[in-house]
Coordinates of C-alpha atoms (C1' of nucleotides) in Angstrom, one line a residue:
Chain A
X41 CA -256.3 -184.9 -142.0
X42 CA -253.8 -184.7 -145.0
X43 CA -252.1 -181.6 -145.3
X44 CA -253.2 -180.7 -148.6
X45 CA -256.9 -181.0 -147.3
X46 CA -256.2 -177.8 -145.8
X47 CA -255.8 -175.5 -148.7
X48 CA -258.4 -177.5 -150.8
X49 CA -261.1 -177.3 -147.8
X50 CA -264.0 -175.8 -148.1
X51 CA -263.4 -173.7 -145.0
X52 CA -260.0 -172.5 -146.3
X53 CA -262.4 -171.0 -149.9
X54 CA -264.4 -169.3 -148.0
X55 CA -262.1 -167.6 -145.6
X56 CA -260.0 -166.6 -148.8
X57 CA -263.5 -165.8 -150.3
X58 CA -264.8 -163.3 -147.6
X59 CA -261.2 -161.6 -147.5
X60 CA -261.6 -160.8 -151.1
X61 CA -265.0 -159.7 -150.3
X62 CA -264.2 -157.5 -147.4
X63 CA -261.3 -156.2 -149.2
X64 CA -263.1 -155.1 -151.9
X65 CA -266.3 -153.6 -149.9
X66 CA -263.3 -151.5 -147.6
X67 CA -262.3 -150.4 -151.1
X68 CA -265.5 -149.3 -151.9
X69 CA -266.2 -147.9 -149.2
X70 CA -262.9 -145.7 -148.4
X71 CA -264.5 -143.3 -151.9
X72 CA -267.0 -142.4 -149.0
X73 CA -264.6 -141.6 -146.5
X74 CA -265.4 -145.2 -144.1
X75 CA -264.0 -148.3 -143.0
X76 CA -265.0 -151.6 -143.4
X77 CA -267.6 -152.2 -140.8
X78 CA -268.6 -148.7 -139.8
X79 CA -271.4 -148.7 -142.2
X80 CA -273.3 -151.3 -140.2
X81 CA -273.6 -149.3 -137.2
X82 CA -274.8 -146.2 -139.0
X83 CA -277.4 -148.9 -141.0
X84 CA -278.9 -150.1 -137.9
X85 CA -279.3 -146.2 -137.1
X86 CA -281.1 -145.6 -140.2
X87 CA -284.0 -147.8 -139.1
X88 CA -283.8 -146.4 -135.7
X89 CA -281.7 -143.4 -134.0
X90 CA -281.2 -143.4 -130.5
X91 CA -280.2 -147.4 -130.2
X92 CA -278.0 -147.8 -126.8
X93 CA -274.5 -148.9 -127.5
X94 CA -275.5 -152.4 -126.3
X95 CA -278.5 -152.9 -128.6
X96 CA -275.9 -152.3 -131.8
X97 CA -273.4 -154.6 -130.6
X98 CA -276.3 -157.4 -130.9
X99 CA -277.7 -156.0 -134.1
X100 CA -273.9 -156.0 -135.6
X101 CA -273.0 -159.0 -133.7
X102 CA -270.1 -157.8 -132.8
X103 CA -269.0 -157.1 -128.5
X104 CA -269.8 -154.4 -126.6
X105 CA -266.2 -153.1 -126.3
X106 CA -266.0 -153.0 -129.8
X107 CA -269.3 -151.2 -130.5
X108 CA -267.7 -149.2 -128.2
X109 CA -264.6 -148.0 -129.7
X110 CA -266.6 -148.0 -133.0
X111 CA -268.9 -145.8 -131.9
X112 CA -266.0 -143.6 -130.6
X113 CA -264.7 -143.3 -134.0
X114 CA -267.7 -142.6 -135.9
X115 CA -268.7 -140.0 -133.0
X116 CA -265.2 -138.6 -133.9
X117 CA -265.9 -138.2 -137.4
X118 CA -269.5 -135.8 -136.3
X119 CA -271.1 -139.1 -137.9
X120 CA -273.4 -139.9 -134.4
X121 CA -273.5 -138.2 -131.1
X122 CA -273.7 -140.3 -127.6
X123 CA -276.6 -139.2 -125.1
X124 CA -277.0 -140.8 -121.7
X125 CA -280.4 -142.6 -121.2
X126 CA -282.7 -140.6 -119.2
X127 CA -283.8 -143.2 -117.1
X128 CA -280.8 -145.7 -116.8
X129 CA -277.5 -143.8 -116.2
X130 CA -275.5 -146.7 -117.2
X131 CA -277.1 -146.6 -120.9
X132 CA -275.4 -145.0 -123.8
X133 CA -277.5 -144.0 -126.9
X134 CA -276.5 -143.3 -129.9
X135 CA -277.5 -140.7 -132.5
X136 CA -276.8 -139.5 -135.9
X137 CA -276.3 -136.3 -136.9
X138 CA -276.8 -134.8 -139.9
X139 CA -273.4 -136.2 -141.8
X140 CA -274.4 -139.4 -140.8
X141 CA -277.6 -139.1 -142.1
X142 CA -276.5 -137.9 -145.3
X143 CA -274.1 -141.1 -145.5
X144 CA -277.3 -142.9 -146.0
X145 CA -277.6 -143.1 -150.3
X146 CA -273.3 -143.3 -150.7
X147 CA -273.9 -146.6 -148.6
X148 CA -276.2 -148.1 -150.0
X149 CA -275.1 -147.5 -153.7
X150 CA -271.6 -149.4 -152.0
X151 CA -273.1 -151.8 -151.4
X152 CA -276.0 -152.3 -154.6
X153 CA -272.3 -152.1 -156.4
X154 CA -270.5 -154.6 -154.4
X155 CA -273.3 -157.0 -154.6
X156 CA -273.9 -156.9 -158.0
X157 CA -270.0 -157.3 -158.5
X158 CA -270.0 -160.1 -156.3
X159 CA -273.3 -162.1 -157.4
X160 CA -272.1 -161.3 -161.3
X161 CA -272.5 -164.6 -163.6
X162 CA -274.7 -166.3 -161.2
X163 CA -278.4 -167.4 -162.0
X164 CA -281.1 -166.2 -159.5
X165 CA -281.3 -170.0 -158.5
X166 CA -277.8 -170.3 -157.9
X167 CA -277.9 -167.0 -155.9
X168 CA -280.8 -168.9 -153.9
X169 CA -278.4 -172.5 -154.1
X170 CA -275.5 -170.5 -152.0
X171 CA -277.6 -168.6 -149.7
X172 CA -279.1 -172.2 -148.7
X173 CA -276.0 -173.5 -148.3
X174 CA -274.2 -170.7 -146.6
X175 CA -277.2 -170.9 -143.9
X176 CA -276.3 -174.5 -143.5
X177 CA -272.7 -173.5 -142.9
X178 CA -273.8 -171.0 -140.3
X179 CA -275.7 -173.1 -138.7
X180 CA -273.5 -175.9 -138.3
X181 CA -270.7 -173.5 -136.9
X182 CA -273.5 -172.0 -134.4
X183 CA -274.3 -175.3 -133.0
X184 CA -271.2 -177.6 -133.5
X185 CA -268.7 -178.6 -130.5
Chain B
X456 CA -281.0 -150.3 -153.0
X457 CA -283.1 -150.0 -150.6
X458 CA -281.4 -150.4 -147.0
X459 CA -283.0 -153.5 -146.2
X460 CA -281.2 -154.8 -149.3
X461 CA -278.2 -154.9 -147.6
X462 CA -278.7 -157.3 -144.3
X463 CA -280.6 -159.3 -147.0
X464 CA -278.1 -159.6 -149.2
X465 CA -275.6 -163.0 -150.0
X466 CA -272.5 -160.7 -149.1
X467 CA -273.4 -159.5 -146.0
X468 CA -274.3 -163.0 -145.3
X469 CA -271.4 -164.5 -146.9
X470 CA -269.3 -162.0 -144.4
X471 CA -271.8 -163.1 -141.6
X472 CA -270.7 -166.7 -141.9
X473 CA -266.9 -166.2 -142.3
X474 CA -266.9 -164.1 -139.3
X475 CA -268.3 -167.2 -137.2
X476 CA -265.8 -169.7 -139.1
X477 CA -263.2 -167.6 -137.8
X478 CA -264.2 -167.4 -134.4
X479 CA -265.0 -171.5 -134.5
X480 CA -260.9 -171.6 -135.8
X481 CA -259.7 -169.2 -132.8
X482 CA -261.4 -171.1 -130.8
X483 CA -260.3 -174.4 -131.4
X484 CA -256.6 -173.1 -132.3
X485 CA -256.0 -171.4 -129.2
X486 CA -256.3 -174.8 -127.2
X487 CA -253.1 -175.0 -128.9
X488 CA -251.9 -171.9 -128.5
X489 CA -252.0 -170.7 -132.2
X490 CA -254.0 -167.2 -133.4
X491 CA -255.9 -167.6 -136.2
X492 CA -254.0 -166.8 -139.0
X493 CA -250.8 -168.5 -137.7
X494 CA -251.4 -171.9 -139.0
X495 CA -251.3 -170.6 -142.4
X496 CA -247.7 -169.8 -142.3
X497 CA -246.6 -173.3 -140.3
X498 CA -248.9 -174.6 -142.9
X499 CA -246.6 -173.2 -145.9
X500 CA -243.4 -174.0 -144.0
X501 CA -243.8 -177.9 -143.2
X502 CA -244.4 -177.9 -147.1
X503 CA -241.1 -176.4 -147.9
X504 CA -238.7 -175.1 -144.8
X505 CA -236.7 -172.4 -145.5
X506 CA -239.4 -170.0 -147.5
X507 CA -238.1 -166.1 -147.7
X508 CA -240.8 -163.8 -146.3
X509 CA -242.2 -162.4 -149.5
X510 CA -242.3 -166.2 -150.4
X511 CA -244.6 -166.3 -147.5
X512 CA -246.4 -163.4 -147.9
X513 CA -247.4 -164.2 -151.8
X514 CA -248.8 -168.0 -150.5
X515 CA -250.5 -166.9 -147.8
X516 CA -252.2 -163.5 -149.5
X517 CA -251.3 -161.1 -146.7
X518 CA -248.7 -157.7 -147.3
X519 CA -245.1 -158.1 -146.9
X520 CA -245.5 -156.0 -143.8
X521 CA -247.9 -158.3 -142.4
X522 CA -246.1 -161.5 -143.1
X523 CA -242.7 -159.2 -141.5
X524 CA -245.1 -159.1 -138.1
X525 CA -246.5 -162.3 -138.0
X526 CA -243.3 -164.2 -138.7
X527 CA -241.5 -162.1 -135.8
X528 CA -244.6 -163.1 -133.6
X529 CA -244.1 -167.1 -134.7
X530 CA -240.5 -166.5 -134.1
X531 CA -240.9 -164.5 -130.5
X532 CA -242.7 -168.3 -129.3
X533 CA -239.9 -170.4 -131.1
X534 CA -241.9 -171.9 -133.5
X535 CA -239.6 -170.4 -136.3
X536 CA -236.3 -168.9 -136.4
X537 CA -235.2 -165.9 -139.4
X538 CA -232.0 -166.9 -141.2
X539 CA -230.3 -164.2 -143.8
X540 CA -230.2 -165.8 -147.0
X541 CA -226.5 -166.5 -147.9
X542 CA -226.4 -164.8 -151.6
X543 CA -228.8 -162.3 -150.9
X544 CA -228.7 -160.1 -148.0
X545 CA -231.9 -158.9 -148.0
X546 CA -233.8 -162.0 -148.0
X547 CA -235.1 -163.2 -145.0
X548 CA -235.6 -167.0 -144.8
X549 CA -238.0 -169.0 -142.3
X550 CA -236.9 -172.0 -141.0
X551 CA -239.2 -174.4 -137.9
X552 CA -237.9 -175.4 -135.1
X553 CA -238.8 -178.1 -133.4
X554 CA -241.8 -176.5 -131.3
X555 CA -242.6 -175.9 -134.9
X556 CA -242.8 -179.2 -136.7
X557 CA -244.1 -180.8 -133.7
X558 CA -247.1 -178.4 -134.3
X559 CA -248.2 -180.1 -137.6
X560 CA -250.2 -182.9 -136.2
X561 CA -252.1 -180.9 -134.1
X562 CA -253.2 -178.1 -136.8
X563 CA -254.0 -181.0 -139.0
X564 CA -256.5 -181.9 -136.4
X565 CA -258.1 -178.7 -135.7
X566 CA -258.8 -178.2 -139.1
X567 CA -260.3 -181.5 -140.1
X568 CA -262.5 -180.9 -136.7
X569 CA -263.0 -177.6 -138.1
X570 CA -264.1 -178.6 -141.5
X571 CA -266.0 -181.4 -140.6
X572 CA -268.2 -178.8 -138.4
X573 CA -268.6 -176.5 -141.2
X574 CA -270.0 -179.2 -143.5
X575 CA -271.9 -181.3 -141.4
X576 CA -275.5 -181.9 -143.7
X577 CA -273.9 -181.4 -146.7
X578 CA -273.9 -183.9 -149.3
X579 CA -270.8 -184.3 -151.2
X580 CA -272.7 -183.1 -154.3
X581 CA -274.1 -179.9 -152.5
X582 CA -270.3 -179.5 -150.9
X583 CA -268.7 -179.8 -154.4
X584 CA -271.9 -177.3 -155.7
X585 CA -271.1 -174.6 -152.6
X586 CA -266.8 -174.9 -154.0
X587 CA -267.9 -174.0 -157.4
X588 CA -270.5 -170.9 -156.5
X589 CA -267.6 -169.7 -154.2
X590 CA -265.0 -169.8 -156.8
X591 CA -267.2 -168.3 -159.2
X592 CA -267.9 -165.3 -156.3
X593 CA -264.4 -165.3 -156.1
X594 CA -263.9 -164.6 -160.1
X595 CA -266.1 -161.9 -160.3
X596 CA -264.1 -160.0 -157.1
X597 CA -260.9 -160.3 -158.2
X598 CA -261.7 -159.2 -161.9
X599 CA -264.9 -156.8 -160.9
X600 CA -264.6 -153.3 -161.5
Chain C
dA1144 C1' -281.3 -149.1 -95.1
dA1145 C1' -277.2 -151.4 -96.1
dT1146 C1' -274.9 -154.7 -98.7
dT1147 C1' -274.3 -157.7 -102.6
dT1148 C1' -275.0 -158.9 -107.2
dT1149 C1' -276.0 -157.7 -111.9
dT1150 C1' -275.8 -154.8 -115.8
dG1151 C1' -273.9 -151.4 -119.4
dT1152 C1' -270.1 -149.2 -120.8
dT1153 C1' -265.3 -148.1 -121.2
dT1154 C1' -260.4 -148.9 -121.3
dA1155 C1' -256.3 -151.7 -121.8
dG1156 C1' -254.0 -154.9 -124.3
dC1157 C1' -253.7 -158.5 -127.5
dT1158 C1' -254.5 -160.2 -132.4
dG1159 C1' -254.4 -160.0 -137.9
dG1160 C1' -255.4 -156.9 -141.6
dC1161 C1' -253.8 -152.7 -144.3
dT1162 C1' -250.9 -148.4 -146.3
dA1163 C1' -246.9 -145.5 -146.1
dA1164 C1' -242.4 -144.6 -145.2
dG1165 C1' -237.7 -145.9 -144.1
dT1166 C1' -233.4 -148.7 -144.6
dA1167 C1' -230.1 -151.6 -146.6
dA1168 C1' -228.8 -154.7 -150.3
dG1169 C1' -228.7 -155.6 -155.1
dT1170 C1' -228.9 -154.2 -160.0
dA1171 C1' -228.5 -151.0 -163.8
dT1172 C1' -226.7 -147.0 -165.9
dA1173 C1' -223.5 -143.3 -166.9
Chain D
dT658 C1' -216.2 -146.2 -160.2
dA659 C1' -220.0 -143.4 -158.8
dT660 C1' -224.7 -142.7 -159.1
dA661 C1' -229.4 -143.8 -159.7
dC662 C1' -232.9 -147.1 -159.5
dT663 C1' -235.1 -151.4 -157.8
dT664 C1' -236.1 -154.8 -154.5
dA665 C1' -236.8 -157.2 -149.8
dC666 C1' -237.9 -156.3 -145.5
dT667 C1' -239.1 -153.7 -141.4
dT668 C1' -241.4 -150.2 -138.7
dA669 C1' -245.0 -146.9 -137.6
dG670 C1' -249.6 -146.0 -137.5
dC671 C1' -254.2 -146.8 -138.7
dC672 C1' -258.2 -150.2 -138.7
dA673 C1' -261.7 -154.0 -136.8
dG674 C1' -261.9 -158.1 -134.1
dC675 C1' -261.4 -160.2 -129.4
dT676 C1' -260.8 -160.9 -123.9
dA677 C1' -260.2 -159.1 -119.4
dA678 C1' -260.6 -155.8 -116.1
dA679 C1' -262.4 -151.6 -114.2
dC680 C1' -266.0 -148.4 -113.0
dA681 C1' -270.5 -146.7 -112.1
dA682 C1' -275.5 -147.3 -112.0
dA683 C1' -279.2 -150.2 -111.2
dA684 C1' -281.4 -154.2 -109.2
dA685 C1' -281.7 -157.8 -105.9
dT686 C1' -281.0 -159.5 -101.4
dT687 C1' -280.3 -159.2 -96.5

DNA sequence: AATTTTTGTTTAGCTGGCTAAGTAAGTATA
DNA sequence: TATACTTACTTAGCCAGCTAAACAAAAATT
């Protein structure tokens, strides 16, 4: 590969892309008092309190150790509260209080706004277009060697 | 927006994706022995040796203080040395090493493998179609208010 | 029943990101 | 010439990622 191929790869875009991206959504979201990332574990509590630590990590696709420091830091911030699991000692569940519930509508409006910044002079077919090809992406990186 | 918006939504995937791209570029830069992130700054110096760190830091889009620690981690495995600059003594210039240039070849590799992953079943036209939504995405971040 | 293996979570330590503050060199002004 | 301001870099401290190891509970095996 030519050196220049680098910086003019696809791969290199969308790395320099998704910074942007996350950059801007941990701008967003610091006028609510969270960081980048937090906001997904309190979305998967939304549609259900009371997951186990180990049930968010999937659902966030992140790894248990760092669901677990997560978790630490929103519990820190009176966001959730962690319960042991009646019936399986080792299981850790987590859920929200009333800060984090109230968290709920700030999010979401976050989010509504970074979407719409980021999706702005695109057609509803060419919102489709990169959604297809994004999925192709992902799927070539899930199965590739 | 209603909360399922968001997991729906071409950012979260777009964040989804880059996330696994990453990972797929750790992975196949630490068989030789690079972080992710690392490359970037060989990258900039086989171009042009001898780059001061802000130099660095504006190429590679990361903070001054960030380029300070990665250079000092680059230099800490002899891949790069730090050199005062002679007329200005609070420039800091980055020259390779050896261990450095010898890298090139290799990083060339991992990212052609890398990219040729990523956009495997992908015509050219639909490659050329997913640059031009990304830029566009890109536009409307860096401008978006 | 005792032992071994597996599972869920946590902690330690590494990374690349950032902001804020500090330090020294260079430049501009009085 | 002395002082004030600006610039380049570094350090400290925060964050989200990871892997590896440790610990305890549960399950499986002997």
């Amino acid at each position: 590969m030519k050196q220049e191929a680098i910086t003019e790869s696809t791969g290199y875009l969308l790395a320099h892309v998704c910074k942007t991206h996350r950059n801007k959504a941990g701008e967003l979201l610091a006028a609510i008092d969270l960081y980048v990332g937090q906001e997904m574990f309190l979305l998967q509590l939304w549609q259900r309190d009371g997951l186990s630590l180990s049930e968010m990590a999937e659902l966030v696709h992140v790894q248990p150790a760092t669901a677990s420091r997560m978790v630490g830091r929103l519990e820190a911030e009176e966001l959730v509260k962690r319960r042991q699991d009646s019936e399986d000692g080792r299981v850790s569940r987590i859920f929200l209080t009333l800060k984090g519930r109230e968290l709920r509508e700030p999010v979401l409006d976050v989010w509504e706004e970074l979407e719409t910044i980021s999706m702005a002079n695109l057609t509803a077919d060419e919102r489709i277009l990169l959604r297809r090809l994004l999925l192709q992406v992902y799927q070539n990186l899930k199965s590739g060697d």
